[in-house]
Coordinates of C-alpha atoms in Angstrom, one line a residue:
X1 CA 26.7 -31.3 -35.1
X2 CA 26.3 -34.9 -36.1
X3 CA 23.2 -36.6 -36.5
X4 CA 21.1 -33.9 -35.1
X5 CA 23.5 -33.7 -31.7
X6 CA 24.5 -30.5 -30.4
X7 CA 27.3 -29.9 -27.8
X8 CA 26.3 -28.1 -24.4
X9 CA 28.0 -24.8 -26.1
X10 CA 26.1 -25.4 -29.3
X11 CA 23.0 -26.0 -27.4
X12 CA 23.4 -22.8 -25.5
X13 CA 24.5 -20.6 -28.7
X14 CA 21.2 -21.8 -30.9
X15 CA 18.8 -20.9 -27.6
X16 CA 20.7 -17.7 -26.9
X17 CA 21.3 -19.1 -23.0
X18 CA 23.9 -20.1 -20.9
X19 CA 26.1 -23.4 -20.3
X20 CA 25.4 -22.9 -16.5
X21 CA 21.7 -22.4 -17.3
X22 CA 21.6 -25.8 -19.2
X23 CA 23.4 -27.5 -16.3
X24 CA 21.0 -26.4 -13.8
X25 CA 18.0 -27.6 -16.0
X26 CA 20.0 -31.1 -16.4
X27 CA 20.4 -31.0 -12.3
X28 CA 16.6 -30.3 -12.0
X29 CA 15.7 -33.0 -14.3
X30 CA 13.7 -30.8 -16.9
X31 CA 16.0 -31.1 -19.6
X32 CA 18.6 -33.4 -19.5
X33 CA 21.3 -34.4 -22.4
X34 CA 20.3 -37.5 -24.4
X35 CA 24.1 -38.5 -24.0
X36 CA 26.8 -37.9 -21.7
X37 CA 30.5 -39.1 -22.9
X38 CA 31.9 -41.3 -19.9
X39 CA 35.3 -40.5 -20.9
X40 CA 35.0 -36.7 -21.6
X41 CA 31.7 -36.2 -19.5
X42 CA 30.7 -34.2 -22.6
X43 CA 26.9 -33.4 -22.9
X44 CA 25.0 -33.7 -26.1
X45 CA 21.6 -32.8 -26.9
X46 CA 19.4 -33.3 -29.9
X47 CA 18.4 -30.5 -31.5
X48 CA 14.7 -31.4 -31.3
X49 CA 14.9 -30.6 -27.5
X50 CA 15.2 -26.7 -28.4
X51 CA 11.2 -27.3 -28.5
X52 CA 11.6 -28.4 -24.7
X53 CA 13.9 -25.3 -23.7
X54 CA 11.5 -23.0 -25.6
X55 CA 8.5 -24.6 -23.6
X56 CA 10.6 -24.3 -20.1
X57 CA 11.3 -20.4 -21.0
X58 CA 7.8 -19.6 -21.9
X59 CA 6.4 -21.1 -18.2
X60 CA 9.1 -19.0 -16.7
X61 CA 8.1 -16.0 -18.5
X62 CA 4.4 -16.3 -17.6
X63 CA 5.7 -16.4 -14.1
X64 CA 6.0 -20.0 -13.3
X65 CA 8.6 -21.2 -10.9
X66 CA 11.3 -23.7 -11.9
X67 CA 10.0 -25.9 -9.3
X68 CA 6.4 -26.1 -10.9
X69 CA 8.4 -26.5 -14.5
X70 CA 10.0 -29.5 -12.5
X71 CA 6.6 -30.9 -11.3
X72 CA 5.1 -30.1 -15.1
X73 CA 7.7 -32.6 -16.3
X74 CA 6.9 -35.2 -13.9
X75 CA 2.9 -35.1 -14.3
X76 CA 1.3 -37.2 -16.8
X77 CA -2.1 -35.1 -16.6
X78 CA -3.3 -31.7 -18.0
X79 CA -5.2 -31.1 -14.6
X80 CA -2.2 -30.0 -12.9
X81 CA -1.2 -27.8 -15.6
X82 CA -4.3 -26.1 -15.6
X83 CA -4.6 -25.5 -11.9
X84 CA -1.0 -23.8 -12.3
X85 CA -2.6 -21.8 -15.2
X86 CA -5.5 -20.7 -13.5
X87 CA -3.9 -19.8 -10.2
X88 CA -1.2 -17.8 -12.4
X89 CA -4.1 -15.9 -14.1
X90 CA -5.6 -15.0 -10.5
X91 CA -2.3 -14.1 -9.5
X92 CA -1.8 -11.7 -12.4
X93 CA -5.3 -10.5 -12.1
X94 CA -4.4 -9.0 -8.6
X95 CA -1.2 -7.5 -9.7
X96 CA -2.7 -5.8 -12.3
X97 CA -5.3 -4.4 -10.2
X98 CA -2.8 -3.2 -7.8
X99 CA -0.5 -1.5 -10.8
X100 CA -3.6 0.4 -11.9
X101 CA -4.3 1.3 -8.5
X102 CA -0.9 2.8 -8.1
X103 CA -0.9 4.2 -11.7
X104 CA -4.5 6.2 -10.5
X105 CA -3.0 7.1 -7.3
X106 CA 0.0 8.8 -9.1
X107 CA -2.1 10.3 -11.7
X108 CA -4.5 11.8 -8.7
X109 CA -1.3 13.1 -7.0
X110 CA -0.4 15.0 -10.1
X111 CA -3.6 16.4 -10.9
X112 CA -3.2 17.8 -6.9
X113 CA 0.1 19.1 -7.1
X114 CA -1.3 21.3 -10.0
X115 CA -4.0 23.0 -7.5
X116 CA -1.5 22.8 -4.2
X117 CA 1.6 24.7 -5.8
X118 CA -0.2 28.0 -5.9
X119 CA -2.5 27.5 -2.4
X120 CA -4.2 30.9 -1.6
X121 CA -3.4 33.0 1.7
X122 CA -5.1 31.6 5.2
X123 CA -8.5 33.3 5.4
X124 CA -9.2 33.2 1.6
X125 CA -13.0 32.3 0.8
X126 CA -14.0 31.8 -2.6
X127 CA -16.8 30.2 -4.6
X128 CA -15.5 27.5 -6.6
X129 CA -17.2 24.5 -8.8
X130 CA -15.7 21.2 -7.9
X131 CA -16.4 17.7 -9.6
X132 CA -17.6 14.8 -8.2
X133 CA -15.7 12.9 -5.6
X134 CA -15.7 9.5 -3.9
X135 CA -14.7 8.8 -0.5
X136 CA -14.3 5.7 1.5
X137 CA -15.9 6.7 4.9
X138 CA -16.6 5.7 8.5
X139 CA -18.4 7.4 11.2
X140 CA -15.9 9.4 13.4
X141 CA -14.9 7.6 16.6
X142 CA -14.9 11.1 18.5
X143 CA -15.6 14.7 17.8
X144 CA -12.3 15.6 16.3
X145 CA -13.4 19.2 16.3
X146 CA -13.0 19.6 20.1
X147 CA -9.5 17.7 19.9
X148 CA -6.6 18.4 17.7
X149 CA -5.2 17.0 14.6
X150 CA -3.3 14.1 16.5
X151 CA -6.8 12.6 16.8
X152 CA -7.8 12.7 13.4
X153 CA -4.6 10.7 12.4
X154 CA -5.5 8.3 14.9
X155 CA -8.8 8.0 13.2
X156 CA -7.4 7.6 9.8
X157 CA -5.0 4.9 10.9
X158 CA -8.4 2.9 11.9
X159 CA -9.9 4.0 8.7
X160 CA -6.9 2.5 6.8
X161 CA -7.1 -0.5 8.7
X162 CA -10.8 -0.8 7.9
X163 CA -10.1 -0.3 4.3
X164 CA -7.4 -3.2 4.5
X165 CA -9.9 -5.4 6.1
X166 CA -12.2 -4.9 3.0
X167 CA -9.8 -5.5 0.4
X168 CA -9.4 -1.6 -0.5
X169 CA -6.3 -0.2 -2.1
X170 CA -3.9 1.6 0.4
X171 CA -2.4 4.3 -2.2
X172 CA -4.4 7.3 -1.2
X173 CA -3.5 7.8 2.3
X174 CA -2.8 11.4 1.8
X175 CA -6.1 12.2 0.7
X176 CA -8.1 12.5 3.8
X177 CA -11.0 14.9 5.3
X178 CA -13.8 14.8 7.3
X179 CA -17.4 15.9 7.1
X180 CA -20.0 18.0 9.4
X181 CA -23.6 17.5 9.1
X182 CA -25.3 20.4 7.4
X183 CA -28.0 20.8 10.4
X184 CA -25.4 20.9 12.8
X185 CA -23.5 23.4 11.0
X186 CA -26.4 25.8 10.3
X187 CA -27.2 25.3 14.2
X188 CA -23.7 26.4 15.3
X189 CA -23.7 22.9 16.8
X190 CA -20.9 21.6 14.7
X191 CA -19.4 18.2 15.3
X192 CA -17.4 15.6 13.5
X193 CA -19.8 13.3 11.5
X194 CA -17.8 11.3 9.2
X195 CA -13.9 10.3 8.3
X196 CA -13.1 10.4 4.5
X197 CA -10.1 8.9 2.8
X198 CA -10.6 10.0 -1.0
X199 CA -10.7 7.4 -3.7
X200 CA -10.7 7.3 -7.8
X201 CA -14.1 6.8 -9.7
X202 CA -13.0 3.5 -10.4
X203 CA -14.4 2.8 -6.8
X204 CA -17.8 4.5 -7.2
X205 CA -20.0 1.4 -7.0
X206 CA -18.3 -0.3 -3.9
X207 CA -19.2 -0.6 -0.5
X208 CA -18.5 2.5 2.0
X209 CA -18.0 4.5 -0.6
X210 CA -19.9 8.0 -0.7
X211 CA -20.4 10.1 -3.3
X212 CA -19.5 14.0 -2.8
X213 CA -21.5 15.4 -5.7
X214 CA -20.2 18.2 -8.2
X215 CA -21.3 21.7 -8.2
X216 CA -20.8 24.9 -6.5
X217 CA -19.0 25.4 -3.1
X218 CA -18.1 27.9 -0.7
X219 CA -14.7 27.5 0.6
X220 CA -12.3 28.7 3.1
X221 CA -8.7 27.9 3.5
X222 CA -6.5 27.7 6.9
X223 CA -3.5 26.3 8.4
X224 CA -4.2 25.2 11.8
X225 CA -6.9 22.5 12.5
X226 CA -7.5 23.4 16.1
X227 CA -8.8 26.8 15.0
X228 CA -11.5 25.0 12.7
X229 CA -14.6 26.7 14.7
X230 CA -13.4 30.0 14.2
X231 CA -13.1 29.3 10.4
X232 CA -16.5 27.5 10.1
X233 CA -18.1 30.5 11.6
X234 CA -16.0 32.6 8.5
X235 CA -17.2 30.1 6.2
X236 CA -20.7 30.4 7.4
X237 CA -20.4 34.5 7.6
X238 CA -19.1 34.4 3.7
X239 CA -22.2 32.2 2.9
X240 CA -24.5 34.8 4.6
X241 CA -22.9 37.5 2.7
X242 CA -23.3 36.0 -0.9
X243 CA -26.7 35.0 0.0
X244 CA -25.9 31.3 -0.6
X245 CA -28.1 28.4 0.2
X246 CA -26.3 25.6 1.9
X247 CA -27.4 22.6 0.4
X248 CA -25.1 19.8 1.9
X249 CA -22.6 18.9 4.9
X250 CA -19.5 20.7 5.2
X251 CA -16.2 19.0 4.3
X252 CA -12.9 19.5 5.7
X253 CA -10.4 18.5 3.3
X254 CA -6.5 18.6 3.9
X255 CA -4.9 19.9 1.2
X256 CA -1.0 19.7 2.2
X257 CA 1.8 21.6 0.9
X258 CA 4.5 21.4 -1.8
X259 CA 6.8 23.4 0.2
X260 CA 9.3 20.6 0.3
X261 CA 10.3 21.2 4.1
X262 CA 6.4 21.4 5.1
X263 CA 5.4 18.6 2.9
X264 CA 7.8 16.6 4.4
X265 CA 6.9 17.2 8.2
X266 CA 3.3 17.0 6.7
X267 CA 2.4 20.7 7.9
X268 CA -1.6 21.1 8.0
X269 CA -2.9 23.3 5.3
X270 CA -6.8 22.9 5.0
X271 CA -9.8 24.0 3.3
X272 CA -13.4 23.7 4.4
X273 CA -16.0 23.6 1.6
X274 CA -19.8 23.3 1.8
X275 CA -22.1 22.9 -1.3
X276 CA -24.3 26.2 -2.1
X277 CA -26.5 27.6 -4.7
X278 CA -26.9 31.1 -5.5
X279 CA -29.9 33.0 -5.6
X280 CA -31.8 33.2 -9.1
X281 CA -31.1 36.4 -11.1
X282 CA -34.0 38.5 -11.8
X283 CA -36.1 38.0 -14.9
X284 CA -35.5 41.1 -16.9
X285 CA -38.2 40.4 -18.9
X286 CA -40.7 40.9 -15.9

């Protein structure tokens, strides 16, 4: 190195890069050597150009393209640089939001696996405490209870389209359900009310999100959607036997299965649940 001059090889070594990268930067005009020997065609750089190289790498590392770096090198105002930075910040915010949604969906799926690896036999009834859940909801387009699960899948596809239009994440497509109004359930005239796609707590305050409150639920498990009316009657009988007071709408949840053959084929396994309260125990002091 003489007079602070570096050969292209020395420049590459000092900056932990390759000669081909420096040649590309030269071609783009964003880092040109200060001198090219006309006889040997050897390129020489000033050591102070290492600062320029690091600036180029910085902009690459924050996600700017080489074309954008080239444009920066040709502008004489900071307004263009600021515009690029703000645009990149907006892109990163969206990417972070999408990655966070993916992370939450995986955590939610892991949580679901713990519940479905030991699904109970068909016809099992129980009183179970559930935490608050949140669902993106849309009024049922038809009475799915009189049709089959294929009609539900069609409705869910429309629900997902609706979610996409409203800029909601798509990571929750497996967590589906539908509701039946309490009064219809009690009058034995049950019909579909809302389609639901379950999301996590971060969506709680957003539009179209309905809260399904924590509390005690009467439940029954079954494996054929076309028999939902039969199992709704059994759920009602179970509530009667336990002297439960029904306090809210019936929810039908698709639970899935972790038998891998059936999981891949999306074989149905469902749970009907309805919020209830139990009679107050007698006051033994009376």
